[in-house]
Short mmCIF file of N, CA and C in Angstrom, two decimals:
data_model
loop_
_atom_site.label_atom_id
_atom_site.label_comp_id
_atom_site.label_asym_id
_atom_site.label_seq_id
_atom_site.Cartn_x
_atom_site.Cartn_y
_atom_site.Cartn_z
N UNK A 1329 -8.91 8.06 13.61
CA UNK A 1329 -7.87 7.71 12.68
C UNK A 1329 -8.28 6.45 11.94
N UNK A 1330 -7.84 6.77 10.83
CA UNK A 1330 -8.00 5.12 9.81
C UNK A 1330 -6.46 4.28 9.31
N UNK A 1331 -7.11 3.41 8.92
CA UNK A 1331 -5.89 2.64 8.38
C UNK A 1331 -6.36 2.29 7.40
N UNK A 1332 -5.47 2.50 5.82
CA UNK A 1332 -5.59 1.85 4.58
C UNK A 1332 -4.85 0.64 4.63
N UNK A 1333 -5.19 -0.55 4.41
CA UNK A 1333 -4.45 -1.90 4.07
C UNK A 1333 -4.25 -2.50 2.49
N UNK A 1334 -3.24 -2.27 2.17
CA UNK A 1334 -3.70 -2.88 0.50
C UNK A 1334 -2.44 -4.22 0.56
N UNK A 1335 -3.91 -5.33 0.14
CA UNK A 1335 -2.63 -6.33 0.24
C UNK A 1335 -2.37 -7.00 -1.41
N UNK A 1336 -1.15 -7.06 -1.67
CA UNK A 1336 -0.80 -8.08 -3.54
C UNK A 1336 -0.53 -9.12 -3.20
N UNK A 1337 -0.50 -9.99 -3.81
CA UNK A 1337 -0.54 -11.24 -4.69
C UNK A 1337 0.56 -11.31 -5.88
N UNK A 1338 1.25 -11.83 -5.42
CA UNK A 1338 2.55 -12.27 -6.37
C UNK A 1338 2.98 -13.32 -6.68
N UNK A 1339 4.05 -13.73 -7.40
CA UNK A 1339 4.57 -14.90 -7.56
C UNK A 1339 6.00 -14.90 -6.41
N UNK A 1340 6.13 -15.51 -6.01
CA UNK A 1340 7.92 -16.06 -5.35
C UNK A 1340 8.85 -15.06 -6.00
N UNK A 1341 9.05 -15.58 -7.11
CA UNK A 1341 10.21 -14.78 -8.14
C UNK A 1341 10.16 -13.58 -8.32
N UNK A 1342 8.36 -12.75 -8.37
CA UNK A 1342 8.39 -11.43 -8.26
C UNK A 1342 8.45 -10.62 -6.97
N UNK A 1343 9.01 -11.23 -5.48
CA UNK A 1343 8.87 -11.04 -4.54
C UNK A 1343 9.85 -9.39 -4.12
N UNK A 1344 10.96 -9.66 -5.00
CA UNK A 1344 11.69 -8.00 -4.11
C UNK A 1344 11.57 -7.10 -5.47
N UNK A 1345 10.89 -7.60 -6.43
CA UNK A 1345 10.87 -6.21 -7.55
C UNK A 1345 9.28 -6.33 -6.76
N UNK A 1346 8.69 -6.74 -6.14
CA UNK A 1346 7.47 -5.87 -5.25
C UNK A 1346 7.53 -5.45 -4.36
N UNK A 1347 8.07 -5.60 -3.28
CA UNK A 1347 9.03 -4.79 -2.10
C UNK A 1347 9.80 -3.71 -2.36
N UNK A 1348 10.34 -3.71 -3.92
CA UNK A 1348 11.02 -2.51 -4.18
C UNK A 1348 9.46 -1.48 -4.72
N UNK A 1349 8.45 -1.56 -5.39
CA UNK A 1349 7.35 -1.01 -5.90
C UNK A 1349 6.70 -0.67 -4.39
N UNK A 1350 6.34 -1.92 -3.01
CA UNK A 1350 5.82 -0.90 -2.32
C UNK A 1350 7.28 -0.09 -1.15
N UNK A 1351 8.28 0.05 -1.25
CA UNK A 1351 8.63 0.53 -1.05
C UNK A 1351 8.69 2.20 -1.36
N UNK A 1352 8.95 2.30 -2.60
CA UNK A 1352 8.24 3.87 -2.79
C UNK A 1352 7.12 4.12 -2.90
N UNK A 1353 6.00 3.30 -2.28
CA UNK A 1353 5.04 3.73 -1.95
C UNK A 1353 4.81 4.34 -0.90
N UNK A 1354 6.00 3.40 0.26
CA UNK A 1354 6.41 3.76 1.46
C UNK A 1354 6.68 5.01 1.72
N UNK A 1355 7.71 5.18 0.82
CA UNK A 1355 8.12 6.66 0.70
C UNK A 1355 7.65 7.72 0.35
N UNK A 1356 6.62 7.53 -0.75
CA UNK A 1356 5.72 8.70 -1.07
C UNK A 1356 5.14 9.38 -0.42
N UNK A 1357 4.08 8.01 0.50
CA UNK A 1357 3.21 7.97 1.98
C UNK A 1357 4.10 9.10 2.83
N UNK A 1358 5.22 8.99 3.25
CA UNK A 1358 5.94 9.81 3.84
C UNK A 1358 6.31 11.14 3.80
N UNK A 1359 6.51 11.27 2.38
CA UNK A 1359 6.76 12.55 1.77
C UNK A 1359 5.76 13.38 2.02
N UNK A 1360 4.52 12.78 1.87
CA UNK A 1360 3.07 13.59 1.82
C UNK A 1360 2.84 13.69 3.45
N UNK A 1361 4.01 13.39 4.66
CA UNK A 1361 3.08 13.52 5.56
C UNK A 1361 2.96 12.37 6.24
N UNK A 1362 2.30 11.12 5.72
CA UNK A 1362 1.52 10.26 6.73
C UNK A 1362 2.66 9.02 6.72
N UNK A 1363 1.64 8.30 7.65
CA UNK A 1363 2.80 7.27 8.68
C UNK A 1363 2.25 6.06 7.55
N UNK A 1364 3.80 5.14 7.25
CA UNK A 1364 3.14 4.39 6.37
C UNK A 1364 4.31 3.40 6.24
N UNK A 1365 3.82 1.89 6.18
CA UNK A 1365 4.69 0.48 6.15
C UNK A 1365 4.57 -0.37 4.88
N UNK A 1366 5.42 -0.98 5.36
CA UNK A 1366 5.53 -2.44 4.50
C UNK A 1366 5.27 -3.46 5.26
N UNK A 1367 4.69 -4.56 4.77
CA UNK A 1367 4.22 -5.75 5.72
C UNK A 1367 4.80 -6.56 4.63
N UNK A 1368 5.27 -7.63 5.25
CA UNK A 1368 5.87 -8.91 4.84
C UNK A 1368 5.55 -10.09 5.43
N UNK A 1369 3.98 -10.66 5.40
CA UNK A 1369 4.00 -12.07 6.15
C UNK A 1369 4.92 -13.47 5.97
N UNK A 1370 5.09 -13.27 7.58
CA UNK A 1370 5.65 -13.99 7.66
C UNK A 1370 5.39 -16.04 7.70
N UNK A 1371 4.07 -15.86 7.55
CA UNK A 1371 3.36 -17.55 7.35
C UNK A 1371 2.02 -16.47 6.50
N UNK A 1372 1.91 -17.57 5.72
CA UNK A 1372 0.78 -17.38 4.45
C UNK A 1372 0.05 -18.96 4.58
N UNK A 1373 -1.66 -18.43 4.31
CA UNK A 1373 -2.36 -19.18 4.36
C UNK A 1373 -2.32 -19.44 2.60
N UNK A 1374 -3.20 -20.47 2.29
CA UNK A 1374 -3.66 -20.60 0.76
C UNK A 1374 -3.98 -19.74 0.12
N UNK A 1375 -4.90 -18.45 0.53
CA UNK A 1375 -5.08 -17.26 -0.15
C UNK A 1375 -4.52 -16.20 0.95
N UNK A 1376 -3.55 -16.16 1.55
CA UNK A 1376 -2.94 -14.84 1.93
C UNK A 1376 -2.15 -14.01 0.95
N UNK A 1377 -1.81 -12.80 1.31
CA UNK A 1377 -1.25 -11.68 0.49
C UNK A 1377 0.51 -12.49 0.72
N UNK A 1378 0.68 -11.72 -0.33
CA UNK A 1378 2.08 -11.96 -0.46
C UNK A 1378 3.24 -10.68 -0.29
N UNK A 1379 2.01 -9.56 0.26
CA UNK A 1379 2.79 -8.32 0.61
C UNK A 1379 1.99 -7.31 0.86
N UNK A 1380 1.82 -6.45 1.86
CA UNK A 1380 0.99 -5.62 2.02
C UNK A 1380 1.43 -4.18 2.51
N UNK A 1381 0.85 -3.31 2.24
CA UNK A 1381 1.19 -2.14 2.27
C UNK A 1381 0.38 -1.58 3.49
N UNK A 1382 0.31 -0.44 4.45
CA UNK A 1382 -0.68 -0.07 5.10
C UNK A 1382 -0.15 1.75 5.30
N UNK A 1383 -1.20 2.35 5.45
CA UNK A 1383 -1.22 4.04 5.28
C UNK A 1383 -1.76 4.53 6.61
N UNK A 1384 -1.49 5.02 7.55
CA UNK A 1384 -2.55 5.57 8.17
C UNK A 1384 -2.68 6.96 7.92
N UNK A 1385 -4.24 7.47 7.99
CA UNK A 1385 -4.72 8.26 7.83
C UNK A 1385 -5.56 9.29 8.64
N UNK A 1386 -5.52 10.46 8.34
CA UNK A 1386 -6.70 11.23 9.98
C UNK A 1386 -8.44 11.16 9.40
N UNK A 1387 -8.39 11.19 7.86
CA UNK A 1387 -9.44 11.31 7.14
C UNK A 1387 -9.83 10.45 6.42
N UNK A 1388 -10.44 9.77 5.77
CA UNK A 1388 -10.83 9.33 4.61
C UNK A 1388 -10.66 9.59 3.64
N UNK A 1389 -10.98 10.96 3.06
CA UNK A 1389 -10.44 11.97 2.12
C UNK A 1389 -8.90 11.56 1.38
N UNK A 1390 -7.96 11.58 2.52
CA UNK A 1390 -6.55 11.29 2.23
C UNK A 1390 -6.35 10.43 1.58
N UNK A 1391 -6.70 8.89 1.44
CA UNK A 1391 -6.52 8.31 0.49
C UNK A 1391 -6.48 8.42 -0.50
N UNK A 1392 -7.43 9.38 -1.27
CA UNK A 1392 -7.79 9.56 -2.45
C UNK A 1392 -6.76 10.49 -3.00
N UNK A 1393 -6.30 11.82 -1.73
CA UNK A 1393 -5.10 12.36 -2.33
C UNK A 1393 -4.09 11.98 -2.70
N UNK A 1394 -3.97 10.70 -2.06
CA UNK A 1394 -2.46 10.05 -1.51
C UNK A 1394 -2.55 9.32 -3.23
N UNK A 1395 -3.65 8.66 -3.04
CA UNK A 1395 -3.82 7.52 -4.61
C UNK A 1395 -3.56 7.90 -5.67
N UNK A 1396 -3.97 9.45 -6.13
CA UNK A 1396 -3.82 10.31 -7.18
C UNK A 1396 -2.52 10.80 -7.07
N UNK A 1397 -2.00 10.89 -6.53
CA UNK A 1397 -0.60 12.31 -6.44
C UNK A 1397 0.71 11.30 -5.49
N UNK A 1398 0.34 9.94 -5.17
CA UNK A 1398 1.63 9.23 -4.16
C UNK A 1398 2.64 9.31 -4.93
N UNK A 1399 2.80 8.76 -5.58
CA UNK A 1399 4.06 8.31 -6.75
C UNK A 1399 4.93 9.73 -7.46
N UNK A 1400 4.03 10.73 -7.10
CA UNK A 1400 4.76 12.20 -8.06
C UNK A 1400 3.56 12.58 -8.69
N UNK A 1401 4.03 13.06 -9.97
CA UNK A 1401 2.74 13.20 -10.86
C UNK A 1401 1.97 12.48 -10.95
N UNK A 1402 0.51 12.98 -11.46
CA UNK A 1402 -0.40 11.88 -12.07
C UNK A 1402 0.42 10.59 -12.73
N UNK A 1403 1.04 11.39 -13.69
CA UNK A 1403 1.75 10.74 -14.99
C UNK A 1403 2.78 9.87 -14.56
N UNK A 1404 3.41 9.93 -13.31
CA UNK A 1404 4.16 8.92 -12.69
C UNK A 1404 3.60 8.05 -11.79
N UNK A 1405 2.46 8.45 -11.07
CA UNK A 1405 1.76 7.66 -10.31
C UNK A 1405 1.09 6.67 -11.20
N UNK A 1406 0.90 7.07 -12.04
CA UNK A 1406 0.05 6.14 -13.57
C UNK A 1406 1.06 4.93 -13.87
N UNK A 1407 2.14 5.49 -14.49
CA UNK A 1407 2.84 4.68 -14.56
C UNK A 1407 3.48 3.71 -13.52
N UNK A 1408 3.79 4.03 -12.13
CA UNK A 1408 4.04 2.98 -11.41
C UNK A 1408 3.30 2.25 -10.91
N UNK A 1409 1.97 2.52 -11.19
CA UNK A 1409 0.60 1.75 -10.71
C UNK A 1409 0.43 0.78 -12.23
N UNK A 1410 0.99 1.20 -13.21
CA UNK A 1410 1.09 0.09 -14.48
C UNK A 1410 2.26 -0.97 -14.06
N UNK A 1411 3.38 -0.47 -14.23
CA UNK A 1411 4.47 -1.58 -14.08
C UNK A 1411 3.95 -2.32 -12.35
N UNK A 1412 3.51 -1.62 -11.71
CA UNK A 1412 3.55 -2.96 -10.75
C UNK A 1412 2.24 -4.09 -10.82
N UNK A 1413 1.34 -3.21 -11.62
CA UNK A 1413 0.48 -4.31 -11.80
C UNK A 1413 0.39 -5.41 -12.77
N UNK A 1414 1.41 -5.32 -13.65
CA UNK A 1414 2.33 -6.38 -14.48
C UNK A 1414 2.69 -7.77 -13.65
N UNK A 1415 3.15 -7.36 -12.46
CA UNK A 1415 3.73 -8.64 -11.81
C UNK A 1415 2.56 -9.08 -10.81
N UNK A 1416 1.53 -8.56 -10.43
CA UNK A 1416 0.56 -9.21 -9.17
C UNK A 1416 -0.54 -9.92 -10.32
N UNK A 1417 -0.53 -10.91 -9.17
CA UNK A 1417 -1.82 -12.16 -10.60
C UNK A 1417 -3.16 -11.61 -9.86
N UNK A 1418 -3.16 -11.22 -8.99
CA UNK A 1418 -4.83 -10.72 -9.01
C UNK A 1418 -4.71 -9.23 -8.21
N UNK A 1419 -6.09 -8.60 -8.70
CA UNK A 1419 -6.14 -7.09 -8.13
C UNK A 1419 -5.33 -6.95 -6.62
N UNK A 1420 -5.02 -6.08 -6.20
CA UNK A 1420 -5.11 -5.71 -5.04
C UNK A 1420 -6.21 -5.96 -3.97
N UNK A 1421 -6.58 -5.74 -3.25
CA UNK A 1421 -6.99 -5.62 -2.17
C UNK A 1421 -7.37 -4.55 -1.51
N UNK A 1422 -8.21 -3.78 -0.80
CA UNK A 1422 -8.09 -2.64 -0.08
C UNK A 1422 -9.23 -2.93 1.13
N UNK A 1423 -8.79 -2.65 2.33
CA UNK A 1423 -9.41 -2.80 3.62
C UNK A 1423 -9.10 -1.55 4.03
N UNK A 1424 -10.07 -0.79 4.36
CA UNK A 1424 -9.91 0.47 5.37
C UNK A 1424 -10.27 0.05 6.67
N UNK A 1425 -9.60 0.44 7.79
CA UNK A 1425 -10.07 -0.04 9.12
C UNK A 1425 -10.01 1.38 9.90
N UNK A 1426 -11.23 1.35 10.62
CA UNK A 1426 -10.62 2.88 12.12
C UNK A 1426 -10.03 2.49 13.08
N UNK A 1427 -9.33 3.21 13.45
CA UNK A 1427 -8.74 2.64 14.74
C UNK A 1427 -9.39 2.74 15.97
N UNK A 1428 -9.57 2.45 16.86
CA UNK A 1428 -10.82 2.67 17.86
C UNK A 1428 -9.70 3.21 19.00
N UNK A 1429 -9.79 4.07 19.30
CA UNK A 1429 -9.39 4.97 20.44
C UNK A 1429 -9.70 4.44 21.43
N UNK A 1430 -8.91 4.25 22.99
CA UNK A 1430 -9.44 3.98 24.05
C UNK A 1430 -10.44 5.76 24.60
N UNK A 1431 -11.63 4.94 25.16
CA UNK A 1431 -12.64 6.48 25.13
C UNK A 1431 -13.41 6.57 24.47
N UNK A 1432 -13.04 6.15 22.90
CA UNK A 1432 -13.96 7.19 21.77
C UNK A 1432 -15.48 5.74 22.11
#
């Protein structure tokens, strides 16, 4: 199993119109199937995220479905991947991690 981590970068003020953006991300993640959060740190370093999303996954593959088609359509996934990147001052982030099985 993997884990997608995507962490943003926001301002203070843009803090719950981004909680509301990864929130239906949350939900999309779900719709399609997979297990999927919201992270909200709670202490931030000088360059920590200011919100992070995480997906888990059985494949690798999945991401890519999930990335293209999360949001609804292309044409809506497009668009909510525009308006939220309006409010984050720098790219995203993306960390894939495996999970290490006891055994494997």
């Amino acid at each position: 199993m993997y884990v997608a981590r995507f962490s943003y970068e926001l301002l203070p003020v843009n803090r719950q119109r981004g909680i509301e953006f990864i929130q239906r991300e949350v939900e999309a993640a779900r719709k399609n199937k997979l297990n999927a959060r919201l992270l909200v740190p709670l202490t931030r370093g000088d360059d920590g995220p200011a919100l992070q999303f995480e997906v888990e996954l059985k494949a690798l593959d999945e991401l890519d479905r999930f990335r293209h088609k999360g949001a609804g359509s292309p044409a809506e996934t497009a668009d909510w991947m525009h308006a939220f990147s309006e409010i984050l001052t720098a790219p995203p982030t993306v960390e894939i991690l495996r999970v290490e099985e006891k055994g494997a």
